[in-house]
PDB file of C-alpha atoms in Angstrom:
ATOM      1  CA  MET A 288      77.724  89.495  98.248  1.00 84.00           C
ATOM      2  CA  ARG A 289      79.132  91.369  95.702  1.00 85.00           C
ATOM      3  CA  GLY A 290      78.133  88.560  92.907  1.00 88.00           C
ATOM      4  CA  TRP A 291      74.740  88.357  94.268  1.00 90.00           C
ATOM      5  CA  LEU A 292      73.885  91.970  94.111  1.00 91.00           C
ATOM      6  CA  ARG A 293      75.591  91.935  90.517  1.00 91.00           C
ATOM      7  CA  ARG A 294      73.482  88.968  89.625  1.00 93.00           C
ATOM      8  CA  GLU A 295      70.187  89.575  91.204  1.00 92.00           C
ATOM      9  CA  TYR A 296      69.962  93.534  90.817  1.00 93.00           C
ATOM     10  CA  GLY A 297      72.524  94.443  88.067  1.00 94.00           C
ATOM     11  CA  VAL A 298      74.512  96.683  90.847  1.00 91.00           C
ATOM     12  CA  PRO A 299      77.520  98.374  89.366  1.00 89.00           C
ATOM     13  CA  GLN A 300      80.606  97.244  90.640  1.00 86.00           C
ATOM     14  CA  ASN A 301      81.691 100.028  93.034  1.00 84.00           C
ATOM     15  CA  SER A 302      78.180 100.194  94.514  1.00 91.00           C
ATOM     16  CA  GLN A 303      78.749  96.403  95.139  1.00 87.00           C
ATOM     17  CA  TRP A 304      81.914  97.301  96.980  1.00 82.00           C
ATOM     18  CA  ALA A 305      80.199  99.705  99.068  1.00 88.00           C
ATOM     19  CA  ILE A 306      77.043  97.771 100.106  1.00 92.00           C
ATOM     20  CA  ALA A 307      79.095  94.969 101.239  1.00 86.00           C
ATOM     21  CA  ASP A 308      81.489  96.932 103.141  1.00 82.00           C
ATOM     22  CA  ALA A 309      79.061  98.789 104.939  1.00 90.00           C
ATOM     23  CA  ALA A 310      76.989  95.403 105.481  1.00 88.00           C
ATOM     24  CA  ALA A 311      80.380  93.724 106.665  1.00 85.00           C
ATOM     25  CA  ARG A 312      81.062  96.743 109.163  1.00 84.00           C
ATOM     26  CA  GLU A 313      77.166  96.682 110.344  1.00 89.00           C
ATOM     27  CA  ALA A 314      77.844  92.953 111.425  1.00 90.00           C
ATOM     28  CA  GLY A 315      81.099  93.832 113.247  1.00 87.00           C
ATOM     29  CA  TRP A 316      83.662  93.174 110.877  1.00 80.00           C
ATOM     30  CA  VAL A 317      86.790  95.486 111.335  1.00 83.00           C
ATOM     31  CA  PRO A 318      88.924  95.916 108.133  1.00 81.00           C
ATOM     32  CA  PRO A 319      92.731  95.261 108.452  1.00 89.00           C
ATOM     33  CA  THR A 320      95.223  97.874 108.774  1.00 94.00           C
ATOM     34  CA  VAL A 321      97.805  98.569 106.117  1.00 95.00           C
ATOM     35  CA  ALA A 322     100.420  97.022 108.336  1.00 96.00           C
ATOM     36  CA  GLU A 323      98.178  93.817 108.626  1.00 96.00           C
ATOM     37  CA  TYR A 324      97.686  93.404 104.927  1.00 96.00           C
ATOM     38  CA  LEU A 325     101.607  93.851 104.590  1.00 97.00           C
ATOM     39  CA  ASP A 326     101.997  91.215 107.198  1.00 97.00           C
ATOM     40  CA  ARG A 327      99.852  88.561 105.140  1.00 96.00           C
ATOM     41  CA  GLN A 328     101.277  89.747 101.756  1.00 96.00           C
ATOM     42  CA  TYR A 329     104.824  89.171 102.581  1.00 97.00           C
ATOM     43  CA  ALA A 330     104.579  85.967 105.004  1.00 96.00           C
ATOM     44  CA  GLY A 331     105.726  82.533 104.441  1.00 96.00           C
ATOM     45  CA  PRO A 332     107.621  81.749 101.145  1.00 96.00           C
ATOM     46  CA  LYS A 333     107.397  85.572  99.924  1.00 97.00           C
ATOM     47  CA  ALA A 334     108.799  86.881 103.468  1.00 97.00           C
ATOM     48  CA  ALA A 335     112.055  87.420 101.703  1.00 97.00           C
ATOM     49  CA  LEU A 336     110.489  90.106  99.620  1.00 98.00           C
ATOM     50  CA  ARG A 337     109.568  92.491 101.931  1.00 98.00           C
ATOM     51  CA  PRO A 338     112.756  94.630 101.909  1.00 98.00           C
ATOM     52  CA  ILE A 339     112.321  95.230  98.298  1.00 98.00           C
ATOM     53  CA  TYR A 340     108.576  96.530  99.224  1.00 98.00           C
ATOM     54  CA  ASP A 341     110.180  98.482 102.071  1.00 98.00           C
ATOM     55  CA  ALA A 342     112.686  99.901  99.496  1.00 98.00           C
ATOM     56  CA  LEU A 343     110.044 100.971  97.137  1.00 98.00           C
ATOM     57  CA  ALA A 344     107.795 102.402  99.835  1.00 98.00           C
ATOM     58  CA  ALA A 345     110.673 104.548 101.144  1.00 98.00           C
ATOM     59  CA  ALA A 346     111.210 105.909  97.851  1.00 98.00           C
ATOM     60  CA  ILE A 347     107.544 106.572  97.153  1.00 98.00           C
ATOM     61  CA  GLU A 348     106.930 108.280 100.570  1.00 96.00           C
ATOM     62  CA  ARG A 349     109.841 110.750  99.582  1.00 97.00           C
ATOM     63  CA  LEU A 350     108.021 111.691  96.629  1.00 97.00           C
ATOM     64  CA  GLY A 351     105.636 113.997  98.839  1.00 95.00           C
ATOM     65  CA  ASP A 352     103.318 114.118 102.100  1.00 96.00           C
ATOM     66  CA  ASP A 353     100.232 113.829  99.752  1.00 97.00           C
ATOM     67  CA  VAL A 354     100.915 110.371  98.829  1.00 97.00           C
ATOM     68  CA  SER A 355      98.187 107.705 101.238  1.00 96.00           C
ATOM     69  CA  ILE A 356      98.906 104.183 101.370  1.00 96.00           C
ATOM     70  CA  GLU A 357      95.935 101.623 100.908  1.00 93.00           C
ATOM     71  CA  GLY A 358      95.547  98.098 102.219  1.00 90.00           C
ATOM     72  CA  ARG A 359      94.508  95.206  99.858  1.00 91.00           C
ATOM     73  CA  GLY A 360      94.650  91.431  99.905  1.00 90.00           C
ATOM     74  CA  SER A 361      97.511  90.834  97.316  1.00 93.00           C
ATOM     75  CA  TYR A 362      98.996  94.468  96.613  1.00 96.00           C
ATOM     76  CA  THR A 363      99.596  97.689  98.006  1.00 97.00           C
ATOM     77  CA  PRO A 364      98.351 101.033  96.130  1.00 97.00           C
ATOM     78  CA  PHE A 365      99.924 104.217  96.427  1.00 97.00           C
ATOM     79  CA  VAL A 366      97.298 107.169  95.668  1.00 96.00           C
ATOM     80  CA  ARG A 367      97.773 111.055  94.963  1.00 94.00           C
ATOM     81  CA  GLY A 368      94.649 111.935  93.467  1.00 88.00           C
ATOM     82  CA  ARG A 369      94.709 108.642  91.871  1.00 93.00           C
ATOM     83  CA  GLN A 370      96.364 105.614  92.165  1.00 95.00           C
ATOM     84  CA  PHE A 371      99.998 106.168  90.634  1.00 97.00           C
ATOM     85  CA  ALA A 372     101.689 102.953  91.926  1.00 97.00           C
ATOM     86  CA  ALA A 373     101.349  99.726  93.591  1.00 97.00           C
ATOM     87  CA  ILE A 374     103.563  96.818  94.818  1.00 97.00           C
ATOM     88  CA  GLY A 375     102.903  93.499  94.803  1.00 96.00           C
ATOM     89  CA  ALA A 376     104.408  90.251  95.497  1.00 96.00           C
ATOM     90  CA  ALA A 377     104.147  88.368  92.138  1.00 95.00           C
ATOM     91  CA  THR A 378     105.964  85.385  92.933  1.00 96.00           C
ATOM     92  CA  ARG A 379     108.031  83.619  95.521  1.00 96.00           C
ATOM     93  CA  ASP A 380     111.098  85.563  93.900  1.00 97.00           C
ATOM     94  CA  ARG A 381     109.810  88.588  92.264  1.00 98.00           C
ATOM     95  CA  VAL A 382     107.979  91.789  93.241  1.00 98.00           C
ATOM     96  CA  ASP A 383     105.975  93.712  90.590  1.00 97.00           C
ATOM     97  CA  LEU A 384     105.723  97.607  90.874  1.00 98.00           C
ATOM     98  CA  GLY A 385     102.920  98.516  88.858  1.00 97.00           C
ATOM     99  CA  LEU A 386     102.965 102.439  87.602  1.00 97.00           C
ATOM    100  CA  ARG A 387     100.194 104.381  86.016  1.00 96.00           C
ATOM    101  CA  PHE A 388     101.124 106.561  83.206  1.00 96.00           C
ATOM    102  CA  THR A 389      99.435 109.098  81.058  1.00 94.00           C
ATOM    103  CA  ASP A 390     102.525 109.530  78.865  1.00 96.00           C
ATOM    104  CA  PRO A 391     105.118 106.526  79.633  1.00 95.00           C
ATOM    105  CA  PRO A 392     108.671 107.589  79.831  1.00 96.00           C
ATOM    106  CA  VAL A 393     110.931 105.446  77.665  1.00 95.00           C
ATOM    107  CA  SER A 394     112.861 102.876  79.687  1.00 96.00           C
ATOM    108  CA  VAL A 395     113.812  99.103  78.784  1.00 95.00           C
ATOM    109  CA  ARG A 396     112.797  98.147  82.572  1.00 96.00           C
ATOM    110  CA  LEU A 397     109.277  99.474  81.737  1.00 95.00           C
ATOM    111  CA  GLN A 398     107.042  96.368  80.756  1.00 94.00           C
ATOM    112  CA  PRO A 399     103.253  97.455  79.486  1.00 92.00           C
ATOM    113  CA  GLY A 400     100.429  96.452  81.336  1.00 84.00           C
ATOM    114  CA  GLY A 401     100.141  93.448  83.462  1.00 78.00           C
ATOM    115  CA  GLY A 402     101.099  95.069  87.066  1.00 81.00           C
ATOM    116  CA  PRO A 403      99.215  95.303  90.151  1.00 88.00           C
ATOM    117  CA  GLY A 404      96.185  97.373  90.784  1.00 83.00           C
ATOM    118  CA  GLN A 405      95.558  99.766  87.759  1.00 83.00           C
ATOM    119  CA  ALA A 406      98.658  99.879  86.406  1.00 94.00           C
ATOM    120  CA  THR A 407      99.205 100.622  82.893  1.00 96.00           C
ATOM    121  CA  HIS A 408     102.993  99.815  82.948  1.00 97.00           C
ATOM    122  CA  LYS A 409     105.285  97.254  85.187  1.00 97.00           C
ATOM    123  CA  VAL A 410     108.727  96.871  86.615  1.00 97.00           C
ATOM    124  CA  SER A 411     109.808  93.575  87.970  1.00 97.00           C
ATOM    125  CA  LEU A 412     112.401  93.610  90.905  1.00 98.00           C
ATOM    126  CA  ARG A 413     114.131  90.562  92.499  1.00 98.00           C
ATOM    127  CA  SER A 414     116.172  92.729  94.561  1.00 98.00           C
ATOM    128  CA  VAL A 415     116.550  95.798  96.827  1.00 98.00           C
ATOM    129  CA  PRO A 416     119.651  97.159  94.736  1.00 98.00           C
ATOM    130  CA  GLU A 417     117.085  96.978  91.496  1.00 98.00           C
ATOM    131  CA  VAL A 418     115.139 100.002  93.420  1.00 98.00           C
ATOM    132  CA  ASP A 419     117.822 102.346  91.880  1.00 98.00           C
ATOM    133  CA  ALA A 420     117.874 105.894  90.676  1.00 97.00           C
ATOM    134  CA  GLU A 421     115.907 104.658  87.235  1.00 98.00           C
ATOM    135  CA  VAL A 422     113.235 103.214  88.902  1.00 98.00           C
ATOM    136  CA  GLU A 423     112.987 106.142  91.361  1.00 98.00           C
ATOM    137  CA  ASP A 424     112.913 108.409  88.327  1.00 98.00           C
ATOM    138  CA  LEU A 425     109.838 106.314  86.960  1.00 98.00           C
ATOM    139  CA  LEU A 426     107.868 106.605  90.245  1.00 98.00           C
ATOM    140  CA  ARG A 427     108.281 110.521  90.287  1.00 98.00           C
ATOM    141  CA  VAL A 428     106.933 110.552  86.719  1.00 98.00           C
ATOM    142  CA  ALA A 429     103.943 108.348  87.752  1.00 97.00           C
ATOM    143  CA  TYR A 430     103.556 110.678  90.683  1.00 98.00           C
ATOM    144  CA  GLU A 431     103.565 113.626  88.738  1.00 97.00           C
ATOM    145  CA  GLN A 432     101.282 112.117  85.802  1.00 97.00           C
ATOM    146  CA  ASN A 433      98.509 111.323  88.712  1.00 95.00           C
ATOM    147  CA  ALA A 434      98.045 114.570  90.564  1.00 88.00           C
TER     148      ALA A 434
END
């Protein structure tokens, strides 16, 4: 539907999403919950990555009560004013933490671009112990820069 709206009527992207969502809901579609999105993202061969997601989500939730979590098909965005972090199961053995910075801090673990969502940078993680103080500091900076 979105492609048709764009091709036939030149409808901008955000309006495409709004129209498609309204039409689907009118037809009886109920959007998945965040928990349902997460269960789909971390199923099958990516199930072993769920503890990494859980550790990152817990660190993000400790940043403040003003963080909201949204559901998406392939990643999970975290929003405070605007999206500041996103977590996605990139491969069968790696989770990417996308971070949005206006002024990125210096960190050897921080890679430019390529993260999920609206990330300006990413950190790739393969185990729960990698969700350490440095990652928590990077999350805090992204959180503070996206109020």
